[in-house]
XYZ file of C-alpha atoms in Angstrom:
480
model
C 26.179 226.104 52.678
C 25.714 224.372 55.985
C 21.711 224.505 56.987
C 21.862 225.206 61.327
C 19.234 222.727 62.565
C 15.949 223.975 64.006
C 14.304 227.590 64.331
C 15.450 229.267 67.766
C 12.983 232.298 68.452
C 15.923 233.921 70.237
C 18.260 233.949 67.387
C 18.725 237.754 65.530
C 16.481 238.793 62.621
C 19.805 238.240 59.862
C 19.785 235.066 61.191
C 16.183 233.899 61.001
C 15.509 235.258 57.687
C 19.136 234.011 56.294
C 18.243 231.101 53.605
C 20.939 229.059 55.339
C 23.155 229.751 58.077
C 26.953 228.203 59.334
C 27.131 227.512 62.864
C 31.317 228.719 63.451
C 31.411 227.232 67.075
C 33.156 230.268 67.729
C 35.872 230.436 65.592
C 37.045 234.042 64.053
C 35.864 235.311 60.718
C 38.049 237.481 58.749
C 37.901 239.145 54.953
C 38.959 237.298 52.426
C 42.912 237.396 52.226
C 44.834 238.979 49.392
C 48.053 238.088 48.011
C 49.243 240.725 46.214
C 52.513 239.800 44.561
C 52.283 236.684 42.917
C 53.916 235.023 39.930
C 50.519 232.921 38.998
C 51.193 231.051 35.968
C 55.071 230.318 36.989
C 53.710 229.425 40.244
C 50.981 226.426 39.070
C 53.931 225.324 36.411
C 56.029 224.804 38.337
C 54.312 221.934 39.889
C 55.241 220.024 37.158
C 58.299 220.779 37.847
C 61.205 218.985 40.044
C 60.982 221.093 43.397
C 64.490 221.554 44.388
C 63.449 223.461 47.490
C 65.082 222.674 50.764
C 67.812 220.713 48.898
C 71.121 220.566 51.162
C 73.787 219.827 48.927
C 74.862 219.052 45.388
C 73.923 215.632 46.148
C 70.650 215.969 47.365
C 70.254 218.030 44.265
C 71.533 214.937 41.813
C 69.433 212.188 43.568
C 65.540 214.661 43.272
C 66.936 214.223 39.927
C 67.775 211.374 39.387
C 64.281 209.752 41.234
C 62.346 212.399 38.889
C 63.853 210.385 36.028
C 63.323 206.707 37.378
C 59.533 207.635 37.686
C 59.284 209.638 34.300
C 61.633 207.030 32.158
C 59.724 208.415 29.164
C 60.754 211.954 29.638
C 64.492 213.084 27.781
C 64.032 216.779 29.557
C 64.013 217.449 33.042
C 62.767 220.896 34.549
C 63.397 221.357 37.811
C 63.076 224.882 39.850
C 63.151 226.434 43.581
C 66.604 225.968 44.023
C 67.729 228.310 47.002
C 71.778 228.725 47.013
C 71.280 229.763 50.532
C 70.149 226.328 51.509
C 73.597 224.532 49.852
C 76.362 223.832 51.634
C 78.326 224.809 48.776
C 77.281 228.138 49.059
C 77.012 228.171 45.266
C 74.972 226.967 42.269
C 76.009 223.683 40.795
C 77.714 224.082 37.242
C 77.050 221.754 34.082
C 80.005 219.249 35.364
C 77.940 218.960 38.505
C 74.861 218.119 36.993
C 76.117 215.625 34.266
C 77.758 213.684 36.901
C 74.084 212.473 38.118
C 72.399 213.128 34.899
C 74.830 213.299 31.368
C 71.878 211.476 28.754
C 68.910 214.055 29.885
C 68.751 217.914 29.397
C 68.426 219.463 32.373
C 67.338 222.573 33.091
C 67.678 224.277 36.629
C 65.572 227.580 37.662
C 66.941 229.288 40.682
C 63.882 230.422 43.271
C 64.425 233.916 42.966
C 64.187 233.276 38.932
C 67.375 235.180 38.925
C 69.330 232.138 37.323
C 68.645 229.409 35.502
C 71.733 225.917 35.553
C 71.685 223.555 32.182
C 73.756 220.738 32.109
C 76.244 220.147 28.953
C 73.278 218.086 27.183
C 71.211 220.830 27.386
C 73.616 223.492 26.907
C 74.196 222.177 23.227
C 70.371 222.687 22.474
C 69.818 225.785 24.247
C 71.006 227.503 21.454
C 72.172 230.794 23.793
C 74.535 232.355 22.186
C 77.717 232.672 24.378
C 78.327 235.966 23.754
C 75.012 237.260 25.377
C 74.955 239.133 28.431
C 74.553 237.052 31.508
C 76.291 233.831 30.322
C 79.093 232.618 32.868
C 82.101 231.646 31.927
C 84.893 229.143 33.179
C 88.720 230.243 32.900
C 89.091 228.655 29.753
C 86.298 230.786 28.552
C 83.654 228.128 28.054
C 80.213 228.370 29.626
C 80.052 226.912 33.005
C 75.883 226.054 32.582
C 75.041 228.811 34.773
C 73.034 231.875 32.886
C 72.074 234.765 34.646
C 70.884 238.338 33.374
C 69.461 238.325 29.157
C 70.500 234.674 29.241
C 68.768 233.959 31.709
C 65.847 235.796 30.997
C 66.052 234.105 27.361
C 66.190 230.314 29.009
C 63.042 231.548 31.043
C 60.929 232.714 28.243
C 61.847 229.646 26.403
C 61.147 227.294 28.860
C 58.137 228.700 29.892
C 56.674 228.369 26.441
C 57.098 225.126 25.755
C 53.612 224.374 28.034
C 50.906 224.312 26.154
C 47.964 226.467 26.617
C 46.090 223.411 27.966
C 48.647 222.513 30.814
C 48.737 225.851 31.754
C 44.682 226.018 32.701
C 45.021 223.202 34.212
C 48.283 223.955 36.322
C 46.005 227.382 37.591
C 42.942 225.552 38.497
C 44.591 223.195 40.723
C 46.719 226.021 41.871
C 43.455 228.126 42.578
C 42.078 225.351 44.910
C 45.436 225.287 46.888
C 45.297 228.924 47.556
C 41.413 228.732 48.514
C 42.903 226.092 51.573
C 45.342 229.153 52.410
C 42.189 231.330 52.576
C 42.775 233.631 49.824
C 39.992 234.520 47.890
C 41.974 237.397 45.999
C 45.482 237.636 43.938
C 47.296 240.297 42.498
C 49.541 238.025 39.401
C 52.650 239.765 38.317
C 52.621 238.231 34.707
C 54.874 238.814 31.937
C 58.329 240.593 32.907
C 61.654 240.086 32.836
C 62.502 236.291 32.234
C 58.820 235.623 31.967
C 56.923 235.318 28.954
C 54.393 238.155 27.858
C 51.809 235.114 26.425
C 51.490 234.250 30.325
C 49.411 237.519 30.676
C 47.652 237.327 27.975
C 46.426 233.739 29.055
C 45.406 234.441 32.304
C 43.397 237.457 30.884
C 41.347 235.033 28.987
C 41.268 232.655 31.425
C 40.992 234.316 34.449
C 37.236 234.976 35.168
C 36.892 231.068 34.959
C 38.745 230.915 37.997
C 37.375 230.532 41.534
C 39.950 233.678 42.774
C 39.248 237.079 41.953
C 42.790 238.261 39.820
C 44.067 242.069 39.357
C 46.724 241.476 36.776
C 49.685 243.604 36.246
C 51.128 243.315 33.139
C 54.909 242.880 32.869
C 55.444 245.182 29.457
C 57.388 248.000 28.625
C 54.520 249.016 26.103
C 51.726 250.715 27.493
C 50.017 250.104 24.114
C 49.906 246.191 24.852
C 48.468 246.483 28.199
C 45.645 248.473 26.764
C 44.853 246.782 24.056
C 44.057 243.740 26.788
C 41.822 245.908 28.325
C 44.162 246.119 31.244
C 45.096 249.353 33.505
C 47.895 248.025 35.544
C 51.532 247.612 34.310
C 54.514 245.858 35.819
C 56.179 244.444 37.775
C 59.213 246.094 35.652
C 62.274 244.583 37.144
C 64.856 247.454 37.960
C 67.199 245.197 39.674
C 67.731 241.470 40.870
C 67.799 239.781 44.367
C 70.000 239.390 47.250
C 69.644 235.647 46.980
C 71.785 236.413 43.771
C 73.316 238.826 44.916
C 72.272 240.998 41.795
C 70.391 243.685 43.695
C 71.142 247.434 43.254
C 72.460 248.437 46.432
C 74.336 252.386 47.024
C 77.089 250.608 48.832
C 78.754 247.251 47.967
C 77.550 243.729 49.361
C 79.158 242.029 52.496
C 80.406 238.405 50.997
C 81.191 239.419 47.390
C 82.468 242.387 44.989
C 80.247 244.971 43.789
C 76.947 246.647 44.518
C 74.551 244.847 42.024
C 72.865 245.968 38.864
C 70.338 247.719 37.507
C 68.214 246.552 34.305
C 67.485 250.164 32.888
C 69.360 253.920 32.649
C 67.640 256.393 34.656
C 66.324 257.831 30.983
C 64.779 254.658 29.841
C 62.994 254.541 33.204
C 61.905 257.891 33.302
C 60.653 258.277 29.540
C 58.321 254.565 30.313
C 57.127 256.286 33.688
C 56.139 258.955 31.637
C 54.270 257.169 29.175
C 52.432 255.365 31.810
C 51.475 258.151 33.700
C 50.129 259.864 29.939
C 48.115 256.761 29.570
C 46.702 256.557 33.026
C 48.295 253.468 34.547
C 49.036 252.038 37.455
C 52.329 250.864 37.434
C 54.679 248.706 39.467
C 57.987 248.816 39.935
C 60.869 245.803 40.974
C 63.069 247.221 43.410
C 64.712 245.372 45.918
C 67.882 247.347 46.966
C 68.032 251.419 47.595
C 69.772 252.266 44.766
C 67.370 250.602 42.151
C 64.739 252.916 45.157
C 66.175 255.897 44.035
C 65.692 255.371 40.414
C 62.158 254.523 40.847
C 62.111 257.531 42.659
C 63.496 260.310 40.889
C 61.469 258.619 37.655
C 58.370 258.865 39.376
C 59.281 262.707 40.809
C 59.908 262.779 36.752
C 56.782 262.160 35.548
C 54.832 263.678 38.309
C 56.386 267.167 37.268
C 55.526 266.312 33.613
C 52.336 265.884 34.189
C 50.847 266.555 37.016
C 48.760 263.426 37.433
C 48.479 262.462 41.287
C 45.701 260.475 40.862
C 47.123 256.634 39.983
C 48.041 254.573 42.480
C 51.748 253.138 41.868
C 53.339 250.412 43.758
C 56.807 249.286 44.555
C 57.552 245.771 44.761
C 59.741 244.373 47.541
C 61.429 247.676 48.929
C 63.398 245.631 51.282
C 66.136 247.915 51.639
C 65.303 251.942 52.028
C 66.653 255.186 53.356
C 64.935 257.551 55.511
C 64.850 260.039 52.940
C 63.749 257.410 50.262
C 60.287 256.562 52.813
C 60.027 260.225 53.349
C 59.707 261.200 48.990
C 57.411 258.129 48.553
C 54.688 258.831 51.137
C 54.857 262.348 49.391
C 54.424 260.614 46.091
C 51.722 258.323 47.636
C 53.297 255.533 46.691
C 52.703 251.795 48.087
C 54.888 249.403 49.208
C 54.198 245.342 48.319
C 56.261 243.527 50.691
C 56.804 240.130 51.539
C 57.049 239.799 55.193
C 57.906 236.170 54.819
C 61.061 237.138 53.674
C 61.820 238.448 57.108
C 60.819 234.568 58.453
C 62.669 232.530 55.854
C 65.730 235.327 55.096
C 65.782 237.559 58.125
C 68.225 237.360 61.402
C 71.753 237.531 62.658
C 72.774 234.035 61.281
C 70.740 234.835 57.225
C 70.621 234.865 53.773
C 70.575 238.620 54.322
C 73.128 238.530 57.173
C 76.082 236.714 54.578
C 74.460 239.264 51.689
C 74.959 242.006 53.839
C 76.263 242.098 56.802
C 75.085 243.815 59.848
C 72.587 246.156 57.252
C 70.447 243.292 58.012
C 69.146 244.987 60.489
C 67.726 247.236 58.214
C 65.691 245.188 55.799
C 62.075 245.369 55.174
C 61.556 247.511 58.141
C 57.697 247.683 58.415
C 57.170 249.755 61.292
C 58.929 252.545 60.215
C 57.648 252.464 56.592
C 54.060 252.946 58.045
C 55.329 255.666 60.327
C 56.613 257.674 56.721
C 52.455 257.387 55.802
C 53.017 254.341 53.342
C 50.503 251.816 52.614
C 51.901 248.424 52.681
C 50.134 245.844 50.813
C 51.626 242.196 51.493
C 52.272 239.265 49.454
C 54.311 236.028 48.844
C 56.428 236.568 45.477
C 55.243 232.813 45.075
C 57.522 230.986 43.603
C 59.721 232.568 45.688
C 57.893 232.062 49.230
C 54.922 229.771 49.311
C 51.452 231.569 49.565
C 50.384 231.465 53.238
C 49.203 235.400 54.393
C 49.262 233.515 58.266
C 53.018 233.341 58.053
C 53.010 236.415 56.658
C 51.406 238.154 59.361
C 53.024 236.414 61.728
C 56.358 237.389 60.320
C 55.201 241.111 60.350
C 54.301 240.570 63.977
C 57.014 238.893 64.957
C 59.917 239.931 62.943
C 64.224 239.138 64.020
C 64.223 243.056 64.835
C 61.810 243.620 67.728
C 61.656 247.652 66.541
C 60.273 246.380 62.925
C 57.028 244.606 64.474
C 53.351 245.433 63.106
C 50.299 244.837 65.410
C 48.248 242.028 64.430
C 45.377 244.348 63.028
C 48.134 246.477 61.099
C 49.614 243.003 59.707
C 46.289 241.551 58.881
C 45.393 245.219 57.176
C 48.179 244.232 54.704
C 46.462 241.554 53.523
C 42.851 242.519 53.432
C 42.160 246.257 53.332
C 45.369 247.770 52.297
C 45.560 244.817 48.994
C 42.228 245.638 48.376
C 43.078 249.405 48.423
C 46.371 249.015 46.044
C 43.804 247.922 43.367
C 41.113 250.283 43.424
C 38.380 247.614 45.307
C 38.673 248.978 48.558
C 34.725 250.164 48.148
C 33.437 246.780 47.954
C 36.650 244.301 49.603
C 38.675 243.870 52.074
C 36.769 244.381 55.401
C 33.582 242.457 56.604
C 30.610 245.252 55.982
C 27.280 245.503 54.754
C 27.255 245.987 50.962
C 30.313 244.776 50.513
C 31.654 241.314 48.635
C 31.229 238.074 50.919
C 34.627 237.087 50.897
C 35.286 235.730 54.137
C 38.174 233.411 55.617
C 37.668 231.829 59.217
C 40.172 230.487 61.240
C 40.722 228.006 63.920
C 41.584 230.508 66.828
C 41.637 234.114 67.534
C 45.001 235.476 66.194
C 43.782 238.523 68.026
C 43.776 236.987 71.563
C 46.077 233.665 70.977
C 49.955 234.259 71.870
C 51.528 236.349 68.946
C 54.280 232.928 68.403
C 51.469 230.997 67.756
C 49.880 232.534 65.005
C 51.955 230.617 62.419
C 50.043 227.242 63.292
C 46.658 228.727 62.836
C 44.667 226.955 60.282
C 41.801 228.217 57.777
C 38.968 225.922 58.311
C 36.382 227.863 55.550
C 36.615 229.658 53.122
C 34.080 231.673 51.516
C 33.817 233.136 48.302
C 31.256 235.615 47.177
C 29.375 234.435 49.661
C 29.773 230.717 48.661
C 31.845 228.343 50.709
C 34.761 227.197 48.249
C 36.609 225.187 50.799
C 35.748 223.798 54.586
C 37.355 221.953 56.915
C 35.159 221.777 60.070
């Protein structure tokens, strides 16, 4: 730590007797942020990745490409990931034929940013070895695979993908991903590992690698077997994916989508869900549960009303991921099932408005999505996160996004915002007795920015900056 010069008989007892101090100048000390929803291991691969993020066009896409190549002439497979269809001008994913007109003599592989899709290119369709019958696998009018693989095939590309980093990239992909969060203040992370499209091995890896990290990590297993999650030693399951995205346009909605056909699909019968809800709530779990759109909500809820009845255990603390489109009625049945919500209020900043990603998905229901204020009204906990790869970890633009969302009657207060990602995250994992708020006995996690986000103009919170932060009472990262 930073020694303050000189003894100053004035100065407070905790001060004088304090081994070293940190003079602040006056700058605001908050807990220790939590980010509750993210994909860890995904997250620090991908930066070995091509980051097709912010990409404009097709052609924008082909020449991050095709400079990836010129400075990795060794390489014969290219990864690349974070491409956002919302961002294209084509409105659309590019196919195989698109991709082998700026790269024919390299696979390459293309992960959407909502990991709802994965693009190969005709090299790398011929070694992918999906079968063309499975689920999920698009087809031209001649009946032959356009490169585009959503659903199982998807999901298979993902896993496959994903496992061809070794064990040793991986650790070091999380450590440098660790320090990058520490300069975003976050001291805590809840990683959804394992899941649909992700591999299983991811949680098992950061189980056994996790304490050697610099972040504290809550890890919920994505499994349908309560016995695996157990036999890690683990007592959190999920995030079970019940439906897609509206960046895909694959989430479940109860009426049909704006700017295509259909109402979006959901990954499991009510049964299926209901019997695995069951089993977790037998073997005393807490569970999380992928649902985006209100009709995948109303599975999770009559599942949960399920295995309530069964068997009477009120005493787990069960999360749904995302919510970003609810009924009334929905709110109302999970505050009486105690249920929390994990929302990304980014999504509000980067999707959100009249002229959207959710606008063109939906039309004027826009106006209903993620729709804080009234959540917290019902008596539901909100716990806030990123969904990083998806949104990059930042908790500032997430509160300010709460704060300030496109629908005035949606907006948080700062301290309710902030609450999302300090007391309520710490709450949502059973820590809430020693983290997320600044008191005596409990963890020194601390995070101090540059201004008062209670006092500064409510616009401006999005260019705060952390200058410190502390971990366990230790500073991990400074900037003063």
């Amino acid at each position: 730590m930073i020694q303050d010069a000189g003894y100053r008989s004035w100065e407070p007892t905790y001060i004088r007797d304090a081994e070293e101090a940190i003079d602040l100048k006056g700058n605001l000390v908050l807990p220790g942020f939590s980010d509750s929803h993210v994909h860890f291991v995904p997250s620090a691969v991908d930066r070995m990745k091509v980051n097709l993020n912010g990409s404009r066009n097709f052609e924008e896409i082909g020449q991050r490409l095709k400079d990836w190549v010129e400075r990795h002439p060794q390489e014969s497979t290219v990864h690349a990931c974070c491409l956002e269809v919302s961002d294209l001008e084509e409105k659309r994913p590019p196919t195989r034929n698109v991709i082998d007109h700026y790269l024919r003599d390299y696979s390459v592989l293309i992960e959407s940013r909502d990991f709802h899709y994965t693009v190969l290119n005709t090299r790398a369709l011929h070694s992918s070895r999906v079968p063309f019958t499975m689920e999920g696998v698009e087809l031209d009018e001649r009946q032959r695979p356009t490169g585009i693989f959503r659903g199982k095939a998807n999901a298979f590309l993902r896993r496959k993908t994903a496992d061809s980093y070794s064990w040793e990239d991986k650790e070091r992909a999380v450590y440098e991903l660790s320090g990058r969060l520490l300069k975003k203040g976050v001291t805590s992370i809840h990683a959804m590992e394992g899941g649909y499209g992700f591999p299983e091995s991811d949680a098992e890896f950061l189980a056994s690698c996790g304490p050697k990290l610099p972040l504290d990590i809550a890890i919920y297993f994505g499994t349908t077997s309560p016995e695996k999650v157990k036999r890690l030693g683990l007592s959190r399951i999920g995030d079970l994916f019940l439906d897609g995205s509206f960046a895909s346009g694959n989430a479940a909605l109860l009426s049909n989508y704006e700017d295509h056909p259909g109402n979006g699909t959901l990954n499991y019968s009510q049964e299926e869900l209901n019997s695995f809800l069951l089993r977790c709530y037998l073997a005393d779990l807490d569970t999380s549960l992928h649902a985006v759109g209100n009709r995948a909500m109303e599975q999770a809820l009559i599942a949960h009303e399920y295995a309530r009845q069964k068997t009477g255990n009120i005493y787990l603390r069960h999360r749904i991921e995302h919510a970003e489109l609810t009924t009334e009625l929905q709110r109302k049945r999970a505050a009486a099932l105690g249920l929390t919500f994990s929302m990304q209020p980014a999504f509000e900043y980067y999707y959100g408005g009249s002229h959207s990603m959710y606008a063109e998905r939906l039309g004027e229901r826009w106006r209903q999505t993620n729709p804080f204020r009234e959540i917290r009204n019902a008596g539901i906990r909100i716990c806030g996160g990123s969904d990083s790869g998806l949104t990059p970890v930042n908790p500032l633009v997430g509160i300010y996004a709460a704060v300030n969302p496109p629908v005035d009657e949606n907006r948080l207060t700062i301290e309710e915002a902030l609450s999302m990602f300090t007391r309520d995250a710490a709450w949502a994992v059973r820590e809430e007795d020693y983290k997320g708020e600044i008191e005596i006995g409990k963890i020194a996690d601390l995070t101090v920015t540059d201004r008062n986000i209670f006092l500064t103009n409510p616009k401006n919170i999005i260019t705060a900056e952390i200058i410190m932060t502390i971990k366990s009472g230790s500073v991990l990262y400074h900037n003063l």
